[in-house]
């Protein structure tokens, strides 16, 4: 089965740039989606199809995907961005959804 | 607006079954797959399966094959997820999510607690 690997944690100071990676075999050939989850809340889509943003998501959130790594980039990080972030793909070979293990973003 | 409203929290004994509902509104129910995702306490998101509300066709994660059943009632725009032979490690929040390729709308989650 397809596996997505994320770092357990990323820390960044306010105003700096956070980069959260998602590794997978030839992930660049898949569409990657990213979700933000705050404690006690349902996940929220922040990036879809590698780099598109849903309406209402700040431009500070962006994504890229190439080779074996997809990246969620959060520019000018704010305290309110502190959350868990998950990457997700659809594995068409098995018709299964796959999530990364999640990354806890800490704003110092 | 698009909304998914799930049924309330459940407490079940080991070996029992639970059925969680997810009522959709604000869009054409049969136009989008509905997926189910669960999250154990302090853990990550885990994909369980999906249902095509139009045809009723399903795909389940191998881990849940034989224990999970996803159904829908198009007359009331509601999807269901039933999990049988519950174990303590099935204690989790269960989410439904609309999927136009990605999960753009999630239910509020249903806490299922399995305890003797």
Tab-separated table of C-alpha atoms in Angstrom:
chain	number	residue	atom	x	y	z
A	1	UNK	CA	0.000	0.000	0.000
A	2	UNK	CA	1.054	3.568	-0.634
A	3	UNK	CA	2.771	5.339	2.262
A	4	UNK	CA	3.059	9.068	2.980
A	5	UNK	CA	5.749	10.242	5.403
A	6	UNK	CA	5.591	13.549	7.307
A	7	UNK	CA	7.887	14.923	10.004
A	8	UNK	CA	6.155	14.673	13.397
A	9	UNK	CA	6.822	18.292	14.251
A	10	UNK	CA	7.933	21.615	12.800
A	11	UNK	CA	8.630	24.760	14.822
A	12	UNK	CA	8.811	28.302	13.519
A	13	UNK	CA	8.848	31.818	14.927
A	14	UNK	CA	6.006	34.210	14.132
A	15	UNK	CA	6.504	36.004	10.842
A	16	UNK	CA	8.822	33.323	9.482
A	17	UNK	CA	8.105	30.654	6.864
A	18	UNK	CA	7.105	27.104	7.764
A	19	UNK	CA	7.627	24.246	5.344
A	20	UNK	CA	5.967	20.885	5.969
A	21	UNK	CA	7.004	18.010	3.761
A	22	UNK	CA	5.145	14.905	2.654
A	23	UNK	CA	7.200	12.120	1.138
A	24	UNK	CA	5.956	9.308	-1.047
A	25	UNK	CA	7.173	7.164	-3.915
A	26	UNK	CA	6.831	9.302	-7.055
A	27	UNK	CA	4.314	11.504	-5.251
A	28	UNK	CA	4.851	14.088	-7.977
A	29	UNK	CA	2.629	11.970	-10.217
A	30	UNK	CA	-0.280	12.256	-7.776
A	31	UNK	CA	-2.505	15.114	-6.640
A	32	UNK	CA	-1.747	16.069	-3.055
A	33	UNK	CA	-4.179	17.719	-0.681
A	34	UNK	CA	-3.443	19.335	2.678
A	35	UNK	CA	-5.607	19.722	5.781
A	36	UNK	CA	-5.274	21.799	8.908
A	37	UNK	CA	-6.710	20.436	12.155
A	38	UNK	CA	-6.928	22.359	15.395
A	39	UNK	CA	-7.625	20.610	18.714
A	40	UNK	CA	-11.182	19.398	19.056
A	41	UNK	CA	-12.128	20.418	15.521
A	42	UNK	CA	-12.690	18.660	12.228
A	43	UNK	CA	-9.952	19.015	9.606
A	44	UNK	CA	-10.116	21.912	7.159
A	45	UNK	CA	-8.858	21.795	3.574
A	46	UNK	CA	-6.109	24.382	3.014
A	47	UNK	CA	-4.568	23.252	-0.290
A	48	UNK	CA	-5.898	20.892	-2.971
A	49	UNK	CA	-4.477	19.533	-6.211
A	50	UNK	CA	-0.917	20.273	-5.085
A	51	UNK	CA	-1.162	24.049	-5.051
A	52	UNK	CA	-4.737	25.363	-5.296
A	53	UNK	CA	-6.360	27.162	-2.389
A	54	UNK	CA	-10.028	26.901	-1.436
A	55	UNK	CA	-11.866	30.169	-1.071
A	56	UNK	CA	-11.290	31.717	2.324
A	57	UNK	CA	-7.809	30.272	2.781
A	58	UNK	CA	-5.147	33.003	3.028
A	59	UNK	CA	-2.587	33.377	0.251
A	60	UNK	CA	0.055	32.675	2.892
A	61	UNK	CA	-0.733	28.971	2.377
A	62	UNK	CA	0.813	27.441	-0.738
A	63	UNK	CA	1.818	24.034	-1.974
A	64	UNK	CA	4.189	22.339	-4.371
A	65	UNK	CA	4.770	18.777	-5.501
A	66	UNK	CA	7.625	17.201	-7.432
A	67	UNK	CA	9.537	13.965	-7.477
A	68	UNK	CA	9.162	12.183	-4.165
A	69	UNK	CA	8.207	15.181	-2.026
A	70	UNK	CA	5.234	17.490	-1.694
A	71	UNK	CA	5.533	20.612	0.444
A	72	UNK	CA	3.062	22.835	2.228
A	73	UNK	CA	4.507	26.308	2.757
A	74	UNK	CA	3.033	28.772	5.221
A	75	UNK	CA	4.457	32.275	4.866
A	76	UNK	CA	4.397	34.946	7.557
A	77	UNK	CA	3.326	32.412	10.143
A	78	UNK	CA	0.858	33.572	12.777
A	79	UNK	CA	0.006	32.149	16.174
A	80	UNK	CA	-3.339	31.024	14.781
A	81	UNK	CA	-1.582	28.708	12.314
A	82	UNK	CA	-0.535	26.421	15.159
A	83	UNK	CA	-2.223	23.110	14.356
A	84	UNK	CA	-1.726	19.613	13.007
A	85	UNK	CA	-1.314	19.379	9.231
A	86	UNK	CA	-2.012	16.278	7.153
A	87	UNK	CA	-1.220	15.502	3.541
A	88	UNK	CA	-3.489	13.161	1.600
A	89	UNK	CA	-3.583	11.453	-1.784
A	90	UNK	CA	-5.817	9.031	-3.611
A	91	UNK	CA	-4.037	5.794	-4.471
A	92	UNK	CA	-5.679	4.852	-7.741
A	93	UNK	CA	-3.911	1.489	-7.874
A	94	UNK	CA	-5.845	0.306	-4.822
A	95	UNK	CA	-8.759	2.782	-4.891
A	96	UNK	CA	-7.873	3.774	-1.343
A	97	UNK	CA	-7.400	7.101	0.366
A	98	UNK	CA	-4.073	7.656	2.108
A	99	UNK	CA	-3.117	10.171	4.793
A	100	UNK	CA	0.292	11.136	6.025
A	101	UNK	CA	0.935	10.691	9.723
A	102	UNK	CA	0.503	14.394	10.416
A	103	UNK	CA	2.838	17.224	11.423
A	104	UNK	CA	2.353	19.361	14.504
A	105	UNK	CA	3.228	22.973	13.707
A	106	UNK	CA	4.380	24.904	16.746
A	107	UNK	CA	4.630	28.689	16.611
A	108	UNK	CA	7.364	29.712	19.019
B	1	UNK	CA	-24.164	26.279	2.263
B	2	UNK	CA	-22.714	22.777	2.064
B	3	UNK	CA	-23.090	21.032	5.404
B	4	UNK	CA	-22.652	17.553	6.825
B	5	UNK	CA	-24.299	16.842	10.172
B	6	UNK	CA	-23.454	13.622	11.967
B	7	UNK	CA	-25.277	11.695	14.651
B	8	UNK	CA	-24.341	11.980	18.284
B	9	UNK	CA	-21.768	10.269	20.446
B	10	UNK	CA	-22.108	6.569	21.168
B	11	UNK	CA	-20.870	4.261	23.903
B	12	UNK	CA	-20.707	0.593	22.994
B	13	UNK	CA	-19.507	-2.623	24.561
B	14	UNK	CA	-16.851	-4.772	22.901
B	15	UNK	CA	-18.370	-7.024	20.277
B	16	UNK	CA	-21.290	-4.706	19.580
B	17	UNK	CA	-21.969	-2.697	16.412
B	18	UNK	CA	-22.354	1.032	15.856
B	19	UNK	CA	-24.054	2.900	13.033
B	20	UNK	CA	-23.148	6.540	12.427
B	21	UNK	CA	-25.209	8.778	10.168
B	22	UNK	CA	-24.159	11.780	8.093
B	23	UNK	CA	-26.895	14.059	6.735
B	24	UNK	CA	-25.914	16.230	3.789
B	25	UNK	CA	-27.455	19.540	2.806
B	26	UNK	CA	-26.702	22.426	0.480
B	27	UNK	CA	-25.724	20.331	-2.544
B	28	UNK	CA	-26.821	17.407	-4.700
B	29	UNK	CA	-26.177	14.403	-2.467
B	30	UNK	CA	-25.750	11.955	-5.347
B	31	UNK	CA	-23.170	14.140	-7.068
B	32	UNK	CA	-20.197	13.469	-4.791
B	33	UNK	CA	-18.611	10.449	-3.175
B	34	UNK	CA	-18.846	10.344	0.615
B	35	UNK	CA	-15.812	9.113	2.511
B	36	UNK	CA	-15.394	8.048	6.132
B	37	UNK	CA	-12.263	8.850	8.121
B	38	UNK	CA	-11.544	8.092	11.750
B	39	UNK	CA	-9.156	9.475	14.342
B	40	UNK	CA	-8.219	7.611	17.501
B	41	UNK	CA	-7.391	9.726	20.556
B	42	UNK	CA	-4.108	11.546	20.025
B	43	UNK	CA	-3.572	9.842	16.675
B	44	UNK	CA	-3.700	10.789	13.003
B	45	UNK	CA	-6.392	10.516	10.367
B	46	UNK	CA	-7.222	7.075	9.008
B	47	UNK	CA	-9.186	6.460	5.807
B	48	UNK	CA	-11.903	3.833	6.216
B	49	UNK	CA	-13.707	3.774	2.898
B	50	UNK	CA	-16.097	5.525	0.563
B	51	UNK	CA	-19.530	5.207	-0.963
B	52	UNK	CA	-20.868	6.441	-4.263
B	53	UNK	CA	-24.251	7.844	-3.200
B	54	UNK	CA	-25.536	7.577	-6.759
B	55	UNK	CA	-24.885	3.860	-7.301
B	56	UNK	CA	-24.315	2.672	-3.742
B	57	UNK	CA	-20.961	1.230	-4.759
B	58	UNK	CA	-18.323	1.061	-2.030
B	59	UNK	CA	-14.577	0.719	-1.471
B	60	UNK	CA	-13.284	-0.204	1.962
B	61	UNK	CA	-9.816	-0.079	3.471
B	62	UNK	CA	-8.426	-3.579	3.800
B	63	UNK	CA	-8.124	-3.100	7.542
B	64	UNK	CA	-11.905	-2.831	7.876
B	65	UNK	CA	-13.017	-5.336	5.236
B	66	UNK	CA	-15.629	-7.629	6.714
B	67	UNK	CA	-16.409	-5.318	9.621
B	68	UNK	CA	-17.554	-2.093	7.945
B	69	UNK	CA	-20.637	-1.423	5.858
B	70	UNK	CA	-21.347	1.914	4.185
B	71	UNK	CA	-24.835	2.638	2.902
B	72	UNK	CA	-26.956	5.605	1.923
B	73	UNK	CA	-30.548	6.730	1.745
B	74	UNK	CA	-30.873	9.161	-1.141
B	75	UNK	CA	-34.433	10.123	-0.146
B	76	UNK	CA	-33.084	11.875	2.941
B	77	UNK	CA	-29.551	12.679	1.674
B	78	UNK	CA	-27.934	10.632	4.400
B	79	UNK	CA	-24.928	8.342	4.419
B	80	UNK	CA	-24.293	5.685	7.045
B	81	UNK	CA	-21.238	3.869	8.335
B	82	UNK	CA	-21.738	0.732	10.399
B	83	UNK	CA	-18.814	-0.921	12.159
B	84	UNK	CA	-19.321	-4.324	13.748
B	85	UNK	CA	-17.458	-6.505	16.248
B	86	UNK	CA	-16.197	-3.417	18.014
B	87	UNK	CA	-12.954	-3.529	19.980
B	88	UNK	CA	-11.458	-1.068	22.431
B	89	UNK	CA	-9.077	0.201	19.754
B	90	UNK	CA	-12.075	1.277	17.665
B	91	UNK	CA	-12.566	4.109	20.152
B	92	UNK	CA	-12.220	7.163	17.928
B	93	UNK	CA	-13.904	10.156	16.356
B	94	UNK	CA	-15.506	9.152	13.079
B	95	UNK	CA	-15.891	11.742	10.326
B	96	UNK	CA	-17.770	11.777	7.053
B	97	UNK	CA	-16.327	13.969	4.320
B	98	UNK	CA	-17.566	15.037	0.908
B	99	UNK	CA	-15.086	14.239	-1.824
B	100	UNK	CA	-14.943	15.991	-5.173
B	101	UNK	CA	-11.398	14.554	-5.353
B	102	UNK	CA	-10.383	16.076	-2.051
B	103	UNK	CA	-12.268	16.511	1.213
B	104	UNK	CA	-13.821	19.939	0.968
B	105	UNK	CA	-16.435	19.551	3.654
B	106	UNK	CA	-16.333	17.454	6.818
B	107	UNK	CA	-18.945	16.470	9.346
B	108	UNK	CA	-18.441	17.592	12.913
B	109	UNK	CA	-17.338	14.116	13.952
B	110	UNK	CA	-18.951	11.412	16.073
B	111	UNK	CA	-17.146	10.056	19.112
B	112	UNK	CA	-17.540	6.317	19.467
B	113	UNK	CA	-16.317	4.914	22.754
B	114	UNK	CA	-15.889	1.166	23.125
B	115	UNK	CA	-15.688	0.110	26.738
B	116	UNK	CA	-16.843	-2.750	28.883
